[in-house]
XYZ file of C-alpha atoms in Angstrom:
332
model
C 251.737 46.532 -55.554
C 248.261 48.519 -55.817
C 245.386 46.040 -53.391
C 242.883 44.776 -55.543
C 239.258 45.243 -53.755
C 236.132 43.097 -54.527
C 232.840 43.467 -53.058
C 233.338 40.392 -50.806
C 235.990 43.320 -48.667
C 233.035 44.980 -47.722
C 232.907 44.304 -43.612
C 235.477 41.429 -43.948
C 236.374 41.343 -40.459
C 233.054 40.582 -39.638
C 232.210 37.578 -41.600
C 229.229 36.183 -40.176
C 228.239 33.796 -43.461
C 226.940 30.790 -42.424
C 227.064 27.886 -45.130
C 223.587 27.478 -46.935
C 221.475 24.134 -45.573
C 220.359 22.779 -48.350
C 219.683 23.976 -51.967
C 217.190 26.787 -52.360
C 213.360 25.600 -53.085
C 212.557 28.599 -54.937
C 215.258 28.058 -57.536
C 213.441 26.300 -60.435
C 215.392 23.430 -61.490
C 213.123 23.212 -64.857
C 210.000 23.936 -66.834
C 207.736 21.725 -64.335
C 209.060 22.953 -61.523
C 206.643 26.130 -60.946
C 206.713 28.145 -57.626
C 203.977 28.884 -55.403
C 204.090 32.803 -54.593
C 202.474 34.467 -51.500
C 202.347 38.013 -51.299
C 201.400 40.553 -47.963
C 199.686 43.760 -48.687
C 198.022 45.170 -51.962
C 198.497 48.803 -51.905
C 199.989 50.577 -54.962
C 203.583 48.308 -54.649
C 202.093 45.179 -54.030
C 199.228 45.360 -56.710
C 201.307 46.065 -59.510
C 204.227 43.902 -58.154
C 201.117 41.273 -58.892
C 199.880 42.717 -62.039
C 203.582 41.917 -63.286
C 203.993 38.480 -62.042
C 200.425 37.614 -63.405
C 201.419 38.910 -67.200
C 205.099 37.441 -66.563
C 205.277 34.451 -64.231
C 203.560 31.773 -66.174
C 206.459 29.856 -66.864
C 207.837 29.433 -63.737
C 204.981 30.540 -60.818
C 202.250 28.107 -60.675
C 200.015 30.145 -58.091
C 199.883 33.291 -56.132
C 198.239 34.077 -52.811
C 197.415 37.046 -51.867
C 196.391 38.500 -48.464
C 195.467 41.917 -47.402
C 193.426 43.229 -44.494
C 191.436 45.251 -46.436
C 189.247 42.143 -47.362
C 187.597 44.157 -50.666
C 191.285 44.230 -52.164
C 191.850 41.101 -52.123
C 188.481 40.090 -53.728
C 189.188 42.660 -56.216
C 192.303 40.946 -57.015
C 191.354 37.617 -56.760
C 188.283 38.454 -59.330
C 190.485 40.783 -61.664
C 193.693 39.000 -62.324
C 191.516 35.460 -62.727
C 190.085 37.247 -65.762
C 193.183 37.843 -67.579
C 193.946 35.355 -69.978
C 195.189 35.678 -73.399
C 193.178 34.551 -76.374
C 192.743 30.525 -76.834
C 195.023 30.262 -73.509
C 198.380 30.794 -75.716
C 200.492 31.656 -72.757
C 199.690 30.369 -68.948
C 198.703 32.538 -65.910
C 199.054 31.853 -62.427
C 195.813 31.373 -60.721
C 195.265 34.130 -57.970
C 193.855 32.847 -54.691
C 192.783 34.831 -51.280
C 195.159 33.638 -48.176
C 194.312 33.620 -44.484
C 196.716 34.659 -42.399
C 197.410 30.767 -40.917
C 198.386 30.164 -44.992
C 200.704 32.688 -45.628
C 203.883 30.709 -45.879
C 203.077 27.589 -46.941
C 204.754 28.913 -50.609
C 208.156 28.995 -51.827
C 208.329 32.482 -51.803
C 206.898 35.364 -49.289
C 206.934 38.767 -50.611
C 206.392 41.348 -48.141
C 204.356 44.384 -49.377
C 203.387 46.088 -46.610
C 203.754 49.622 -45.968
C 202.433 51.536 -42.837
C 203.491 55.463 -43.951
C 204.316 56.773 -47.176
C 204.774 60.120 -47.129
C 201.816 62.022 -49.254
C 202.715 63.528 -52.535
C 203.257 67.348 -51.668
C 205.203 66.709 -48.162
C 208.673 68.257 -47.858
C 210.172 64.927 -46.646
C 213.798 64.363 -48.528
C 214.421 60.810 -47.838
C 210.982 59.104 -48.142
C 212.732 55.554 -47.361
C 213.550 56.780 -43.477
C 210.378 58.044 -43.043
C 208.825 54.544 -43.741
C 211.354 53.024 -41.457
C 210.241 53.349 -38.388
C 206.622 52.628 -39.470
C 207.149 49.424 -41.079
C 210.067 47.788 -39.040
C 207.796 46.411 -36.320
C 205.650 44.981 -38.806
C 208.045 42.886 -41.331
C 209.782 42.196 -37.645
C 206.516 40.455 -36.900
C 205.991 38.600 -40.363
C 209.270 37.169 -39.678
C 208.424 36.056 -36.584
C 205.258 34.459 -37.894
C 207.980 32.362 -40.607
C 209.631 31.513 -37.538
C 206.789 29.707 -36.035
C 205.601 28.216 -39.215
C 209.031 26.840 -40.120
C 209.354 28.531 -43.021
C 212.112 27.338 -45.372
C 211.182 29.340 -48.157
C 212.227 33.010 -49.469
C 211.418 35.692 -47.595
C 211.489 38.865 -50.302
C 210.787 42.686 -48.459
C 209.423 44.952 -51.470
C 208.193 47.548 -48.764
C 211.138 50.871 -47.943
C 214.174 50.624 -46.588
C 214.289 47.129 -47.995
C 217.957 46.774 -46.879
C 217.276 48.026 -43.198
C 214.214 46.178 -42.986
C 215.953 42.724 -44.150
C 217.867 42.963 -41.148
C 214.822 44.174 -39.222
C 213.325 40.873 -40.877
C 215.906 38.650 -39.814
C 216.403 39.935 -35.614
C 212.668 39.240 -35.442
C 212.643 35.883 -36.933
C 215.680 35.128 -34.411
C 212.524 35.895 -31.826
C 210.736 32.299 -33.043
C 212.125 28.819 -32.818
C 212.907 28.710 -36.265
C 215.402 31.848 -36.850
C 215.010 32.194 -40.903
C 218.717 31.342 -42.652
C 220.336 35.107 -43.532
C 220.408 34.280 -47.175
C 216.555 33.010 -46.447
C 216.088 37.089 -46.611
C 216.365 39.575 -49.797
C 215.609 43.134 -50.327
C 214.449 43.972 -54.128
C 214.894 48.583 -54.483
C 217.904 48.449 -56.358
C 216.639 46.864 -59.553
C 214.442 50.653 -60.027
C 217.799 52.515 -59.427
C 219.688 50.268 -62.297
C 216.756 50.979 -64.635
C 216.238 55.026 -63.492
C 220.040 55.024 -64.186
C 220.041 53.311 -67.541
C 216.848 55.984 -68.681
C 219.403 58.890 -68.017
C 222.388 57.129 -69.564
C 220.053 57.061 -72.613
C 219.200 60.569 -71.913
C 222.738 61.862 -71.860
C 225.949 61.015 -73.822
C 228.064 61.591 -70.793
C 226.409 58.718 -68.853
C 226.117 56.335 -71.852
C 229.230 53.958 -70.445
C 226.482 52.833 -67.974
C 224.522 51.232 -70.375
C 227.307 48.332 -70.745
C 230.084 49.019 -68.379
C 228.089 50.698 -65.391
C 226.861 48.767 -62.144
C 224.268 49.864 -58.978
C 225.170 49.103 -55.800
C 224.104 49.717 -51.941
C 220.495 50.744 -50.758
C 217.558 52.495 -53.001
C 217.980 55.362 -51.899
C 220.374 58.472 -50.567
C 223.597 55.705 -49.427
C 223.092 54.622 -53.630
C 226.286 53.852 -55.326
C 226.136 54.173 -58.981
C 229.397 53.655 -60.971
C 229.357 54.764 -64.955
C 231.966 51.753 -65.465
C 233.558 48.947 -63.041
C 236.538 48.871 -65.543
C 239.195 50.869 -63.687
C 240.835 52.829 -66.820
C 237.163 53.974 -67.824
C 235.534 55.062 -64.172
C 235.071 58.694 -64.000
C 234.303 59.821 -60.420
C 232.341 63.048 -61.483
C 230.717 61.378 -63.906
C 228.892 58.373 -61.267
C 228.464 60.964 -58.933
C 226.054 62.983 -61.089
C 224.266 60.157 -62.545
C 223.950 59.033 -58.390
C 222.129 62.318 -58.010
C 220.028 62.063 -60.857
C 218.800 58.557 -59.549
C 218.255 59.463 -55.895
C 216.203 62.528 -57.413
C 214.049 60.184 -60.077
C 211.179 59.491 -57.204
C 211.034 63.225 -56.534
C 210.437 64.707 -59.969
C 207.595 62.070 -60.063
C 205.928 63.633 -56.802
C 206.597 66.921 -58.311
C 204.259 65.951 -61.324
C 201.664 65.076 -58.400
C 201.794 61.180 -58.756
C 203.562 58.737 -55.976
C 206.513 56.828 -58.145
C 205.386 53.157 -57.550
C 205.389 51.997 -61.042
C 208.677 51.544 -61.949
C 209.824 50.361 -58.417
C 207.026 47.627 -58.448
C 208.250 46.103 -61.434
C 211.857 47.040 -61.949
C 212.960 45.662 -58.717
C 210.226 43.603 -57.239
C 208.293 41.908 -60.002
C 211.371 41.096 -62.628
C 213.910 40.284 -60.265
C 211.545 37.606 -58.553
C 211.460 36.126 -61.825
C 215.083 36.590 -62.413
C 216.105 35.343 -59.081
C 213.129 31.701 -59.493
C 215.293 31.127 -62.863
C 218.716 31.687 -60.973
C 219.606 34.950 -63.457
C 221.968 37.778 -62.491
C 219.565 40.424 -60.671
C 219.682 43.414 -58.582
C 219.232 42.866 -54.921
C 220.131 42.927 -51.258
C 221.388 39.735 -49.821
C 223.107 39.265 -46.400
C 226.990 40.413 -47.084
C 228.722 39.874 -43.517
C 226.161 41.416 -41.296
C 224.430 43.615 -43.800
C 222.247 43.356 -46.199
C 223.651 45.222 -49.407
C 222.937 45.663 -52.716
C 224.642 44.650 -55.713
C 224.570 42.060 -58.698
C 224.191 38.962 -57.650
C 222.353 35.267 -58.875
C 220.891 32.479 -56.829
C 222.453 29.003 -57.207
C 221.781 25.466 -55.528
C 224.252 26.652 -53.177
C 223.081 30.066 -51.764
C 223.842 33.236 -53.300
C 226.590 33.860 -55.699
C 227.960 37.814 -56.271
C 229.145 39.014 -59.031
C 233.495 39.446 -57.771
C 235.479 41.981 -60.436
C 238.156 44.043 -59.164
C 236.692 47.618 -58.478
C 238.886 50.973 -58.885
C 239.737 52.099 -55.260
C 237.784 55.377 -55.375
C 234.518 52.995 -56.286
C 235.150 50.761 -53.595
C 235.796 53.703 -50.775
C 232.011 55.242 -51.977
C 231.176 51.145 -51.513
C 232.558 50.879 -47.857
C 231.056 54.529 -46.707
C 227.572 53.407 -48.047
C 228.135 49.678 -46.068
C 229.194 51.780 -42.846
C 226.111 53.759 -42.779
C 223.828 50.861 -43.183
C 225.381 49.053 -40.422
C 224.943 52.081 -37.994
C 221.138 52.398 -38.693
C 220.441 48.689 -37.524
């Protein structure tokens, strides 16, 4: 009899899940229950990443707080996004205020924008998420830390590259405080861009159009990606993920190669929809804690912690699965 495999397999042996506390306080459990949202650093991610929750969250974010140490940023913000309303106030905005740094997790939700080093458009670096590793793993280390000490029992989101790598990176440092943030506390949001870069080709291209309702995303944004034209095991075709994988990891570049940094799509694709998705308790694209890494895949939030989304997976999709897990887990 042929093993059935599930995304749950992934690093089985090493089940380190630890049953949720208590049910999550940034799931909304109605139309009055609005989040407060804090977000670190307003570069090119993080503005638009507000931009979208602004024009988006009314529903279900009541404020968001904002805190950059570029001081004229955040007044920019603060005055800019406070002067968008629609006419006669037909839809709600959240109200945009400036943080200090001693406010920055009294929220719900933390999203962590900061990045140290991205490359400049015209280097020859291939994997532009490594090269911001290094940079910006100290720093979300030390925002964790700083949860730790505030006893933080909110969501901790990392926008800023490698979000997988620097989830973990988040979590070790908050293990530093006296507070150690909950595993499933953490989430990465890249992969919702790679889902959307993937559908844009499948639209592109007849051969990739099973993606559009049979395909899933899975792993990190970026080169370990695992794209899949259909989880139904009579339909996958190998060849056929592979080069729509390609396409995906290469979507960033052809951006640079048209002289502009790709921020757009990532900023709202994975970071500002999927907070949204994930306050409402929707199926979203992220990285949650999967025993002892943080991986990416489709997954929902529920009172009890995070639920994945378990189909049976043809074998040849789950090997790509466990060789992207393995070289996750040897980084950090």
């Amino acid at each position: 009899m042929n093993q059935t495999y599930t995304i749950l397999d992934l690093g089985k042996k090493e089940n380190t899940r630890k049953p949720f506390p208590a049910s999550p306080r940034w799931l909304s459990t109605g139309p009055s229950d609005r989040k407060k949202v804090h977000l670190a650093g307003l570069g090119d991610v993080g503005g638009t990443v507000l931009i979208g929750l602004t024009l988006l969250g009314g529903d279900v974010i009541s404020s968001l707080g904002i805190f950059d140490l570029k001081e004229t940023a955040c007044h920019r913000y603060e005055m800019e996004l406070n002067q968008v309303r629609a006419p006669f106030e037909q839809t709600r905005t959240p109200e945009t205020t400036i943080l200090s740094e001693e406010e920055l997790f009294d929220c719900d939700i933390f999203a962590f924008c900061i990045a140290k080093a991205v490359p400049a458009v015209g280097s020859q670096v291939s994997d532009v998420r490594m090269a911001q590793f290094e940079a910006n793993r100290a720093i979300v280390a030390e925002y964790a830390k700083k949860a730790s000490r505030a006893h933080f029992t909110g969501l901790f989101l990392v926008i800023s590259d490698p979000v997988d790598l620097l989830c973990k990176a988040a979590l070790l440092g908050s293990m530093e405080g006296p507070h150690p943030l909950h595993p499933e506390q953490i989430q990465g949001l890249g992969l919702g861009v790679m889902n959307a870069r993937a559908c844009y080709y499948a639209k592109k291209e007849d051969r990739f159009s099973s993606y559009l309702t049979e395909g899933r995303a899975f792993g990190p944004h970026g080169k370990d990606l695992v794209l899949a034209n259909s989880i139904v095991k009579e339909h996958y075709d190998e060849e056929c993920s592979l080069l729509l994988t390609d396409l995906t990891t290469k979507a960033n570049l052809s951006i640079r190669e048209l002289g502009y940094k790709p921020y757009i799509a990532p900023a709202l694709s994975s970071a500002a929809l999927t907070i949204l998705s994930i306050i409402k308790g929707e199926w979203n694209y992220s990285a949650n804690y999967l025993n002892g890494v943080y991986f990416g895949a489709k997954n929902k939030t529920t009172k009890d912690g995070i639920c994945w989304e378990v189909l049976p997976l043809p074998e040849k999709l789950f090997h790509r699965l466990s060789v992207s897990y393995s070289h996750l887990k040897e980084i950090l």
